[in-house]
CSV table of C-alpha atoms in Angstrom, one decimal:
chain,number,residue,atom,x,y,z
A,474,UNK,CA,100.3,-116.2,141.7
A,475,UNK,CA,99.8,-112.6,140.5
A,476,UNK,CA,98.6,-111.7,137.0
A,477,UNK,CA,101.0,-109.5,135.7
A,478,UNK,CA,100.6,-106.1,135.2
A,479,UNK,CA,99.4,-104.1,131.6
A,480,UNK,CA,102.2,-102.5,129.9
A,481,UNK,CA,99.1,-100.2,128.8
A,482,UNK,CA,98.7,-96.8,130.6
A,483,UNK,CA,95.1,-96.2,131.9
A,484,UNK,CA,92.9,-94.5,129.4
A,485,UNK,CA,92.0,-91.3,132.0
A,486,UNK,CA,95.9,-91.0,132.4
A,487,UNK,CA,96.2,-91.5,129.0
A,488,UNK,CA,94.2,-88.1,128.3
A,489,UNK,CA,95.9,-86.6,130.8
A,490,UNK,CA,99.1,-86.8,129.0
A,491,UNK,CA,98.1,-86.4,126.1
A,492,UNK,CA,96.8,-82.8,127.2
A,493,UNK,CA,99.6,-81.5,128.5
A,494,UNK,CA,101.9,-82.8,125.4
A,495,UNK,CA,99.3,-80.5,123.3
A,496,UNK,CA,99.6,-77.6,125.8
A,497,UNK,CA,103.8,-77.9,126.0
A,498,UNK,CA,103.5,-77.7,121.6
A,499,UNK,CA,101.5,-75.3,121.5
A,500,UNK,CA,103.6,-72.9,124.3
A,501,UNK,CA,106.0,-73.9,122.4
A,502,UNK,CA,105.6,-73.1,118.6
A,503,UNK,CA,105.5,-74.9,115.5
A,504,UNK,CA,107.4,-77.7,115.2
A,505,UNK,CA,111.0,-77.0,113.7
A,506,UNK,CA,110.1,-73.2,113.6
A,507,UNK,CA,112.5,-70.6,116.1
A,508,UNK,CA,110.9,-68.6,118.1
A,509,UNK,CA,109.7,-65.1,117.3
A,510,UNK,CA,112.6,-63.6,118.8
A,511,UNK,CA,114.9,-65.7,117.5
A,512,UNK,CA,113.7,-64.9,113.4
A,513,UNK,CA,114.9,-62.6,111.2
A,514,UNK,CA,112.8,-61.3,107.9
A,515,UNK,CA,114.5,-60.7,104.8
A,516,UNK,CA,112.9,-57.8,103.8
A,517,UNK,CA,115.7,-56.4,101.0
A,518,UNK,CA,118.2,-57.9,98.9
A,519,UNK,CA,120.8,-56.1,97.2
A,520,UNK,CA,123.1,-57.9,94.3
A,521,UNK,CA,126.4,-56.6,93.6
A,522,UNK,CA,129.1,-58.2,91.5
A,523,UNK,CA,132.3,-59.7,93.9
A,524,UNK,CA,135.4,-58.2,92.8
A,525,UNK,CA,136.8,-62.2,92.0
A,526,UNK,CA,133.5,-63.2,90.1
A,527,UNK,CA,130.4,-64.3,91.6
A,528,UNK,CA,128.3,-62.0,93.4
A,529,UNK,CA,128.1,-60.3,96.8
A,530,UNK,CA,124.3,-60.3,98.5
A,531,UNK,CA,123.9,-57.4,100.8
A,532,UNK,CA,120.1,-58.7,102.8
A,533,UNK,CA,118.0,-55.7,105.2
A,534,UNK,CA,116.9,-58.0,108.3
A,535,UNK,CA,114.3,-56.6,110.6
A,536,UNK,CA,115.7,-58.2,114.0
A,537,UNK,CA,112.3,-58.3,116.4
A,538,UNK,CA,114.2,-57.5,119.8
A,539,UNK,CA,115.0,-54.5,118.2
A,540,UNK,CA,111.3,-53.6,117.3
A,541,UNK,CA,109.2,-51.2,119.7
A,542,UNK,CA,107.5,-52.9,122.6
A,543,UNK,CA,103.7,-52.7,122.3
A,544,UNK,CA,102.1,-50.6,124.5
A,545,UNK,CA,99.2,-48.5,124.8
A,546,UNK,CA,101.2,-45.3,124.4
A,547,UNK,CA,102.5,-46.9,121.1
A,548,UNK,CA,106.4,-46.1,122.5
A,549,UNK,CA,108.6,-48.0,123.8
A,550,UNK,CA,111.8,-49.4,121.7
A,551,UNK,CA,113.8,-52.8,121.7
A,552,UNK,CA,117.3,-52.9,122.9
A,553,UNK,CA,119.3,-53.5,119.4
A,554,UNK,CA,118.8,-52.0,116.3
A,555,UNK,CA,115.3,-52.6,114.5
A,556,UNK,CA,116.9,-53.2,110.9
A,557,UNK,CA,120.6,-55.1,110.8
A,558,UNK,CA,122.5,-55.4,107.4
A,559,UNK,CA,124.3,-58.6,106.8
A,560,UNK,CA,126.2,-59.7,103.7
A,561,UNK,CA,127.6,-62.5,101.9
A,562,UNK,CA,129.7,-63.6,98.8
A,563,UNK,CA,129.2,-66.4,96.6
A,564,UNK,CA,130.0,-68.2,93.1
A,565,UNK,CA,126.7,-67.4,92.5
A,566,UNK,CA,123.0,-65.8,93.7
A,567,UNK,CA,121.7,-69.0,95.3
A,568,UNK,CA,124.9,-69.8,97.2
A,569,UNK,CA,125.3,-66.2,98.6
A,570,UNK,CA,121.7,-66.2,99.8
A,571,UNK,CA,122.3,-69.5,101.6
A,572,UNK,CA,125.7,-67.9,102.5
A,573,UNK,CA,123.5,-65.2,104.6
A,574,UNK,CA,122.5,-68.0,107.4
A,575,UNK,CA,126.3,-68.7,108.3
A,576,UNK,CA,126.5,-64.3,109.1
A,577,UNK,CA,123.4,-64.1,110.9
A,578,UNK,CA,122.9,-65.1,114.5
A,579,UNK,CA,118.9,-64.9,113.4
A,580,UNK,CA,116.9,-67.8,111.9
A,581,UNK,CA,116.5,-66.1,108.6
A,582,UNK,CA,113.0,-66.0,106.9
A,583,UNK,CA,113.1,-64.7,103.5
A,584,UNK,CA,108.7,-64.7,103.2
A,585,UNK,CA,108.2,-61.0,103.7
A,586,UNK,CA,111.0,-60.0,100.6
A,587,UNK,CA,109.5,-57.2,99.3
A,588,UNK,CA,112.7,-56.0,97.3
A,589,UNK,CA,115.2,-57.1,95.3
A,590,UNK,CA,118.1,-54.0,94.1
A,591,UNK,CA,120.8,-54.9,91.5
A,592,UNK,CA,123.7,-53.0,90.3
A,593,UNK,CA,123.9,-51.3,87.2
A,594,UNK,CA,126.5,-53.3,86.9
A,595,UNK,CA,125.0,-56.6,87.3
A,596,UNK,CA,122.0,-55.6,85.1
A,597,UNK,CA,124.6,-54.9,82.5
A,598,UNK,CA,125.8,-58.7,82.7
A,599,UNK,CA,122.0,-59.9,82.8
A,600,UNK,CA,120.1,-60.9,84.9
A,601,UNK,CA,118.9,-64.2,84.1
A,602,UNK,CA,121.6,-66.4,86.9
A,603,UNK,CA,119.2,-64.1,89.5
A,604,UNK,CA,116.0,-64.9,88.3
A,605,UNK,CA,117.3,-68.8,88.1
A,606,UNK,CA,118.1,-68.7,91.6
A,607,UNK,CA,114.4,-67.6,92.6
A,608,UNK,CA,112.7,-70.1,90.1
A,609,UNK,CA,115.0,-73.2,91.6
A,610,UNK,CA,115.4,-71.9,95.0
A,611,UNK,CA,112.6,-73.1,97.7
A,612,UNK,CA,113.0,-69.5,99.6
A,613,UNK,CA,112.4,-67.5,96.6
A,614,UNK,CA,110.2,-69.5,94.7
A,615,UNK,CA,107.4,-68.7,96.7
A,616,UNK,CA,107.9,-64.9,97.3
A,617,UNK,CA,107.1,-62.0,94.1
A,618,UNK,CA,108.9,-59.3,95.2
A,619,UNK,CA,109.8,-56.1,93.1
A,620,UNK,CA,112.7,-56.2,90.9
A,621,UNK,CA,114.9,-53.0,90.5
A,622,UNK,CA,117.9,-50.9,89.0
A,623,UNK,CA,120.4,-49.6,91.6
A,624,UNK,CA,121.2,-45.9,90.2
A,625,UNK,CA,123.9,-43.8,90.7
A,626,UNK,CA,125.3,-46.4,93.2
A,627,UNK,CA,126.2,-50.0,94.3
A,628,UNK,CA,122.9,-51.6,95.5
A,629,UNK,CA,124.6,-52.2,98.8
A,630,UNK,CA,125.1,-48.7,99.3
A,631,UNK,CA,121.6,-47.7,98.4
A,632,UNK,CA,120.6,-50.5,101.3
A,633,UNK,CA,123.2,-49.1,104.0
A,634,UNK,CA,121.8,-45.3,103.6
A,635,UNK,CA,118.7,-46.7,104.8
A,636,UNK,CA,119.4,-47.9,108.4
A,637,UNK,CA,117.4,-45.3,109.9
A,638,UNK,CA,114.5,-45.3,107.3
A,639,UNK,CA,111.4,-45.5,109.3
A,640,UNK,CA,109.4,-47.9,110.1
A,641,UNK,CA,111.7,-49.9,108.3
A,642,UNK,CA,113.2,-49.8,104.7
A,643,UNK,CA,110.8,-52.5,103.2
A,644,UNK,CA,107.3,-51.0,103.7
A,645,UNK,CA,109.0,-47.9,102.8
A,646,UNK,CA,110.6,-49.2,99.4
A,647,UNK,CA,107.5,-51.2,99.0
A,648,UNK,CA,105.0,-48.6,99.1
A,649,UNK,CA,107.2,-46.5,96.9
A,650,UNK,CA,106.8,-49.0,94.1
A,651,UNK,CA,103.3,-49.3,94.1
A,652,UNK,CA,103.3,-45.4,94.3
A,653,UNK,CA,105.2,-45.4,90.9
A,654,UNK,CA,103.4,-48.2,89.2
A,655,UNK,CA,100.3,-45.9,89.9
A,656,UNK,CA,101.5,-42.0,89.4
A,657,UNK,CA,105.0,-42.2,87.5
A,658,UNK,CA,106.2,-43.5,84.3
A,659,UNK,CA,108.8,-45.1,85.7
A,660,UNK,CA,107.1,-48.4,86.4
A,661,UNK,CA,108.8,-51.1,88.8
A,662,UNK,CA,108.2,-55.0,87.4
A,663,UNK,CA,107.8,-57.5,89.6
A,664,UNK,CA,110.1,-60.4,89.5
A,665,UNK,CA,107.7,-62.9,88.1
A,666,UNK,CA,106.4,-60.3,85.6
A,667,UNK,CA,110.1,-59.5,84.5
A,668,UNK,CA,110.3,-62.7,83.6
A,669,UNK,CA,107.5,-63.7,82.0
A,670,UNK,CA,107.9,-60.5,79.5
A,671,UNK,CA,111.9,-62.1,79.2
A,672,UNK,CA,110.4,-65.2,77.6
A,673,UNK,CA,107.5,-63.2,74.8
A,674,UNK,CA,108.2,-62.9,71.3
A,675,UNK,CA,108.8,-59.4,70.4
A,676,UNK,CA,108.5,-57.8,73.7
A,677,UNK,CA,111.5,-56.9,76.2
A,678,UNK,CA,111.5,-56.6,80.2
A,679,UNK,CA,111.8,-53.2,81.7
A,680,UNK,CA,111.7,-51.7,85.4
A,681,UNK,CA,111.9,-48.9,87.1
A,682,UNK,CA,115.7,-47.4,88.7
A,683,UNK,CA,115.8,-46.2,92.7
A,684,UNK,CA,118.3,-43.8,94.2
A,685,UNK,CA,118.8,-43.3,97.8
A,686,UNK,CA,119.3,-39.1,97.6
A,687,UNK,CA,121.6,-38.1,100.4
A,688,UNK,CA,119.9,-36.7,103.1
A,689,UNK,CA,119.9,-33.0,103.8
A,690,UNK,CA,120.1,-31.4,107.2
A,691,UNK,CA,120.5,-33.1,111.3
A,692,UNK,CA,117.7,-35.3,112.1
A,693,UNK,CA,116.7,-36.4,108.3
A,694,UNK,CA,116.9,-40.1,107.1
A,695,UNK,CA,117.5,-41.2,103.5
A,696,UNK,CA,114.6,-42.4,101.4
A,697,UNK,CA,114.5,-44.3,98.4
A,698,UNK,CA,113.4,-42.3,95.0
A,699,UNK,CA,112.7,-44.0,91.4
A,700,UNK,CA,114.8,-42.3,88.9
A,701,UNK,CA,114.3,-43.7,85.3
A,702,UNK,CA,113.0,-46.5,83.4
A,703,UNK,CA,115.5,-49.5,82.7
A,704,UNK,CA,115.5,-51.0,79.5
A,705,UNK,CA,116.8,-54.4,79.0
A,706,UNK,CA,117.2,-56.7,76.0
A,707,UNK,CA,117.9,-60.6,76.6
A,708,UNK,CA,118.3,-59.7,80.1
A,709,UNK,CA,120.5,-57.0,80.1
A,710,UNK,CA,120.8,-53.7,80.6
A,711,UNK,CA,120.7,-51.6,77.3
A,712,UNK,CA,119.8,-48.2,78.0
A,713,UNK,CA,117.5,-45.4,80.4
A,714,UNK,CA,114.6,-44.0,79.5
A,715,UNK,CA,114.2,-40.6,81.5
A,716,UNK,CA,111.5,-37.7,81.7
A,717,UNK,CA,109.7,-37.0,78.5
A,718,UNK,CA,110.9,-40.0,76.7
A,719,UNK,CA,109.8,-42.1,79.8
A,720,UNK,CA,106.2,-40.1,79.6
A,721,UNK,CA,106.2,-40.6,75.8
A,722,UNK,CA,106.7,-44.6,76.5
A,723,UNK,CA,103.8,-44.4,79.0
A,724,UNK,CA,101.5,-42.7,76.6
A,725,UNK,CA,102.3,-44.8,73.7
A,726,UNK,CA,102.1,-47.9,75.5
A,727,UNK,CA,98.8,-47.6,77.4
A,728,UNK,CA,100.3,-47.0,81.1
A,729,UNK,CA,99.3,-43.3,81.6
A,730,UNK,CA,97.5,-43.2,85.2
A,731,UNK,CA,97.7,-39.9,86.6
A,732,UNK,CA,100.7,-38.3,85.5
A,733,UNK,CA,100.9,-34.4,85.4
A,734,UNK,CA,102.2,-32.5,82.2
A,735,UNK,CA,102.1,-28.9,81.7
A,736,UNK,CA,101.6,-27.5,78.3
A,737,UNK,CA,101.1,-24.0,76.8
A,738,UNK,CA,98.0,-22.3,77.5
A,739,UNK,CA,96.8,-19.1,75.4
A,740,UNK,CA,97.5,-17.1,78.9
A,741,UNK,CA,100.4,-19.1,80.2
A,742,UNK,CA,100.9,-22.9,81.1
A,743,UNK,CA,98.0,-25.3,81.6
A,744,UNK,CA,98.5,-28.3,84.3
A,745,UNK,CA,97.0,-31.3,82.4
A,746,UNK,CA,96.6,-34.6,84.7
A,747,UNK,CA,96.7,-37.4,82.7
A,748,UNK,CA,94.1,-39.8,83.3
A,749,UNK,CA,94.3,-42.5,80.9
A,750,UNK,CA,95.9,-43.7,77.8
A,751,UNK,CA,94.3,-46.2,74.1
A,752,UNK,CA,96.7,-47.5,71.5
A,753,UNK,CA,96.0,-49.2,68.4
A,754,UNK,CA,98.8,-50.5,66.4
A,755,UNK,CA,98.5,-50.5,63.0
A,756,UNK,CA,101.3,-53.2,61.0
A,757,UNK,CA,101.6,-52.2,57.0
A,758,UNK,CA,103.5,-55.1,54.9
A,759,UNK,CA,105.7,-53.9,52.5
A,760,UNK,CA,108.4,-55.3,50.2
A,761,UNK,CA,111.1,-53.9,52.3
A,762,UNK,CA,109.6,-55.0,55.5
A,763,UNK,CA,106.9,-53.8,57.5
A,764,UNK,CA,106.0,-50.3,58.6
A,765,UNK,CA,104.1,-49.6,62.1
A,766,UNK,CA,101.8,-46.7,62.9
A,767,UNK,CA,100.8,-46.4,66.8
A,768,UNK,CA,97.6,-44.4,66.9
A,769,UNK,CA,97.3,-43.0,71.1
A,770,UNK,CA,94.2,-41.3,72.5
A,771,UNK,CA,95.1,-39.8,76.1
A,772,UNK,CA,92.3,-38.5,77.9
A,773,UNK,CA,93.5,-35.6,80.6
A,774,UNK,CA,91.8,-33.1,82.9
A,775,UNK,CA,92.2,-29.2,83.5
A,776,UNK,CA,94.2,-29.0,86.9
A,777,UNK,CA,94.8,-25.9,87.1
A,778,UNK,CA,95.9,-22.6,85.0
A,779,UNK,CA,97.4,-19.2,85.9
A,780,UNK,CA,94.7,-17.0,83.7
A,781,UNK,CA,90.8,-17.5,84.9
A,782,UNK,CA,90.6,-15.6,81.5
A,783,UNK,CA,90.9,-19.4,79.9
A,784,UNK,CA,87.3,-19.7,79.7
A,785,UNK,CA,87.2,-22.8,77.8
A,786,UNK,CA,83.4,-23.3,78.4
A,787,UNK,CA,82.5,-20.3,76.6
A,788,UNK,CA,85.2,-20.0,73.9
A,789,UNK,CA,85.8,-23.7,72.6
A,790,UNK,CA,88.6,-22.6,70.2
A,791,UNK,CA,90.5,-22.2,73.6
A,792,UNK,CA,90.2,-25.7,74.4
A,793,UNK,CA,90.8,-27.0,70.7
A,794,UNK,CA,94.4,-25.0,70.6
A,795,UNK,CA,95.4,-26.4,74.4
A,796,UNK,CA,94.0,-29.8,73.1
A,797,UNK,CA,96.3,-29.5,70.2
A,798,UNK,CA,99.3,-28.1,71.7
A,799,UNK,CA,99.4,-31.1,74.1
A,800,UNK,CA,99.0,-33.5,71.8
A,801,UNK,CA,102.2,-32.1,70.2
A,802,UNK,CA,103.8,-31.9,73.2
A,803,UNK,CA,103.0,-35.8,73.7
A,804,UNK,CA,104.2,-36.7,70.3
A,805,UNK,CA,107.7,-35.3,70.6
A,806,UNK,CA,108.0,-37.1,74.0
A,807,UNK,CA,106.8,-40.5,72.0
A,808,UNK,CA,108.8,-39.7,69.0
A,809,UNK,CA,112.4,-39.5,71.6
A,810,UNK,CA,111.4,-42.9,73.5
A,811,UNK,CA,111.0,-44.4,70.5
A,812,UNK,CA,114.2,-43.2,69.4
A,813,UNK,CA,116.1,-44.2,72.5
A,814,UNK,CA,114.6,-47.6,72.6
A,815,UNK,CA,115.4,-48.3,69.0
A,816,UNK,CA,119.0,-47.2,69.8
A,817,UNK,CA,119.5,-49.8,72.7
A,818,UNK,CA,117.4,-52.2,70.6
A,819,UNK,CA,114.8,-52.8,73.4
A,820,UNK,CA,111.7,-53.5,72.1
A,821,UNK,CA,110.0,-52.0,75.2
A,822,UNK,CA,106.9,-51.0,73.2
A,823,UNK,CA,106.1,-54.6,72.4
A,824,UNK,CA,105.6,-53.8,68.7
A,825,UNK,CA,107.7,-57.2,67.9
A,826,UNK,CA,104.5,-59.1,68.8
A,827,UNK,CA,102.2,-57.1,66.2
A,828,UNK,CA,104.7,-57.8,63.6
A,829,UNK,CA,105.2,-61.2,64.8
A,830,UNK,CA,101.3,-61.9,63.9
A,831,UNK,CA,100.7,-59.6,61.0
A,832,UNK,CA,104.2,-60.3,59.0
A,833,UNK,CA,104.5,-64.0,59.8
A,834,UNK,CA,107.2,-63.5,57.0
A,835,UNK,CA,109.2,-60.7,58.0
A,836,UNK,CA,109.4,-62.3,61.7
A,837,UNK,CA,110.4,-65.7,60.8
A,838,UNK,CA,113.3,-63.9,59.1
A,839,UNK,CA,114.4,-61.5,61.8
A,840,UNK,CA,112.6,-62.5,64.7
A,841,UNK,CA,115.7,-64.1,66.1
A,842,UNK,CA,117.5,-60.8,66.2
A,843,UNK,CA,114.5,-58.6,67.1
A,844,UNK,CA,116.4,-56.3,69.1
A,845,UNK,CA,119.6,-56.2,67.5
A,846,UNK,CA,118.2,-55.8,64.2
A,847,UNK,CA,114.5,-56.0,63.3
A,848,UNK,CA,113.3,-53.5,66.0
A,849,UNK,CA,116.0,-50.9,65.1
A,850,UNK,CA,115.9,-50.7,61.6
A,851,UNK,CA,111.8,-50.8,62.3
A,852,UNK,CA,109.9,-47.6,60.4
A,853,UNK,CA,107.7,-46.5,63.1
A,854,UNK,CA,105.2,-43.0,63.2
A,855,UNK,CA,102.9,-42.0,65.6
A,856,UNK,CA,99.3,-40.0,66.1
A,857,UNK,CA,98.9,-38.6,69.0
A,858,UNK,CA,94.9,-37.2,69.9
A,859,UNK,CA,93.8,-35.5,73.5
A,860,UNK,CA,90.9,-35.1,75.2
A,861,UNK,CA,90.8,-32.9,78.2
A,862,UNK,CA,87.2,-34.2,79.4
A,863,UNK,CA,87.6,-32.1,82.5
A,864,UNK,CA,88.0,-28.0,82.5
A,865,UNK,CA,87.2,-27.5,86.3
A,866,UNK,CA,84.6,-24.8,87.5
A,867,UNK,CA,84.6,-21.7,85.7
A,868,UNK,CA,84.0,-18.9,88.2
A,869,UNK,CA,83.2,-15.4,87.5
A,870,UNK,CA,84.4,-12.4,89.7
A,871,UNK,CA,81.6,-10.8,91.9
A,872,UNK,CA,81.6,-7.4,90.1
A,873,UNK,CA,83.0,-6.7,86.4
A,874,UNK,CA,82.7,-8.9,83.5
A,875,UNK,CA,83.7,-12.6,83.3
């Protein structure tokens, strides 16, 4: 009689297969993940409202067949377009998104979302069934992209101007915000960060609007361009702040950067850059509610002037006046934010926390209506000093006085 034979496969064969089952995942890919060419990435959302309710999502999708081939030239192009657009309808913002999949012949991949773009529209209604869907939806939960105001058009419109944007609309739209959160005082929020100032006492969410401007001449793509701050209350939409009032808001609320301002100059204008910005807030109790005084410091330096007569190392009166005059300047432009804010009763200057801590009493009776009614009826002055630390190079002509 024979012994039967082991069921068990010899160890050396054992590794053998065991080898080439590594090799063939690893050739492969991940397991359950497409292929590269097979994935799209999300890199833009747009939200509009749908005519019959709900919302229509309008998603920028880098496609990689469409991408240049690498090569040591760097040229080379893909045989589809780099960027499709696809869109999608839905009762609401996590069913459209998921609605994207059943339009898209790519494996959709919605990790490198840099943007999201809402209507005016939209913003008007609130926004707070968008930022639901990226708190309870596992695609967006993990992503912070920037949040912002669709201007002048639908936000699927300012996404289909940019087919052509180069390399691709969400480096490009991308860059642009951190640009503006830098150099402009229309500063973009985050998603996370709009809604963690949506849940503070006394303080209301704001972001920056973008615009597609319609391209000029053969051969030119669209771009994306910030164009005004966003002010919201609850959630929605409630008014614009644009040019000096938006600089004013920047100033008085510590964001100043490196914006420019010209101001009068003894011989002409003076370019200031702005360089940074100090507030102290100052709460005064009174019987008929409280009173708030915002004292600002802005520090600036001389870029440039068109008299190298302003000698402002040699006659410091000079400097004092163009010192002053900017300050003024400054003031006016806080004094109309402040104004515009209080009108749309957006507490975008976060005064409603100061109050909230110094008048304990005052809040607890109107802090449930801060926008609507405490922040507007609000008394509110402000001091505004500057400091140009910075006068440049004085240089003196080689013959004649200087």
């Amino acid at each position: 009689m024979t012994a039967p034979r082991s069921s068990r496969m010899p160890k050396g064969r054992l590794a053998a297969w065991g080898a080439s089952a590594l090799a063939a995942v690893m050739l492969a890919g991940c397991w359950g993940a497409a292929p590269v060419e097979a994935t799209g990435l999300v890199v833009l959302l747009a939200i509009d409202a749908a005519p019959g309710g709900g919302y229509v999502i309008t998603a920028d999708v880098i496609s990689p067949p469409g991408l240049p081939a690498p090569s040591p030239a760097g040229g080379g192009a893909g045989a589809s377009p780099p960027v499709l657009v696809r869109q999608a309808t839905g009762p609401s913002v996590f069913a459209a998104v998921r609605g994207l999949s059943l339009v898209s012949h790519l494996d959709l991949d919605f990790t490198h979302l840099e943007a999201v773009i809402v209507s005016a529209a939209v913003a008007r209604e609130g926004l707070a069934p968008i930022l639901q869907a990226f708190v309870e939806s596992q695609e967006l939960s993990e992503v912070g992209p920037w949040l912002l105001v669709a201007r002048g058009s639908t936000a699927a419109a300012t996404l289909e101007q940019t087919r052509t944007v180069v390399p691709y609309p969400g480096i490009v739209l991308d860059q642009l915000a951190r640009w503006g959160r830098a150099n402009s005082a229309y500063e973009p929020s985050h998603v996370w960060g709009f809604l963690t100032r949506l849940n503070l006492d006394g303080d209301q969410p704001f972001t920056a609007g973008v615009d597609v401007p319609v391209a000029q001449g053969s051969g030119k793509t669209a771009t994306f361009g910030l164009t005004g701050l966003a002010m919201f209350q609850h959630g929605r939409l409630a008014g614009w702040l644009d040019g000096g009032a938006a600089l004013g808001w920047a100033v008085a609320t510590g964001r100043v950067r490196a914006q420019p301002l010209s101001a009068p100059g003894p011989a002409g204008p003076l370019t200031l850059e702005l360089a940074s910005s100090e507030r102290r807030i100052r709460v005064q109790a009174g019987p008929g509610g409280p009173a708030v005084t915002i004292l600002i410091r802005v520090t600036a330096r001389l870029a440039g002037t068109n008299d190298a007569r302003d000698d402002f190392y040699r006659q410091p009166r000079l400097l004092a006046a163009a010192q002053g005059q900017a300050a003024a300047d400054l003031e006016a432009d806080v004094a109309a934010a402040l104004r515009a804010a209080r009108a749309a009763g957006s507490d975008v200057f976060s005064l409603g926390q100061f109050v909230r801590v110094q008048d304990p009493r005052y809040w607890a009776q109107f802090g449930a209506e801060w926008g609507a009614r405490g922040f507007r009826d609000l008394p509110v002055t402000s001091q505004v000093a500057v400091e140009i630390n910075d006068v440049g190079l004085s240089v003196c002509p080689l013959f004649g006085p200087c």
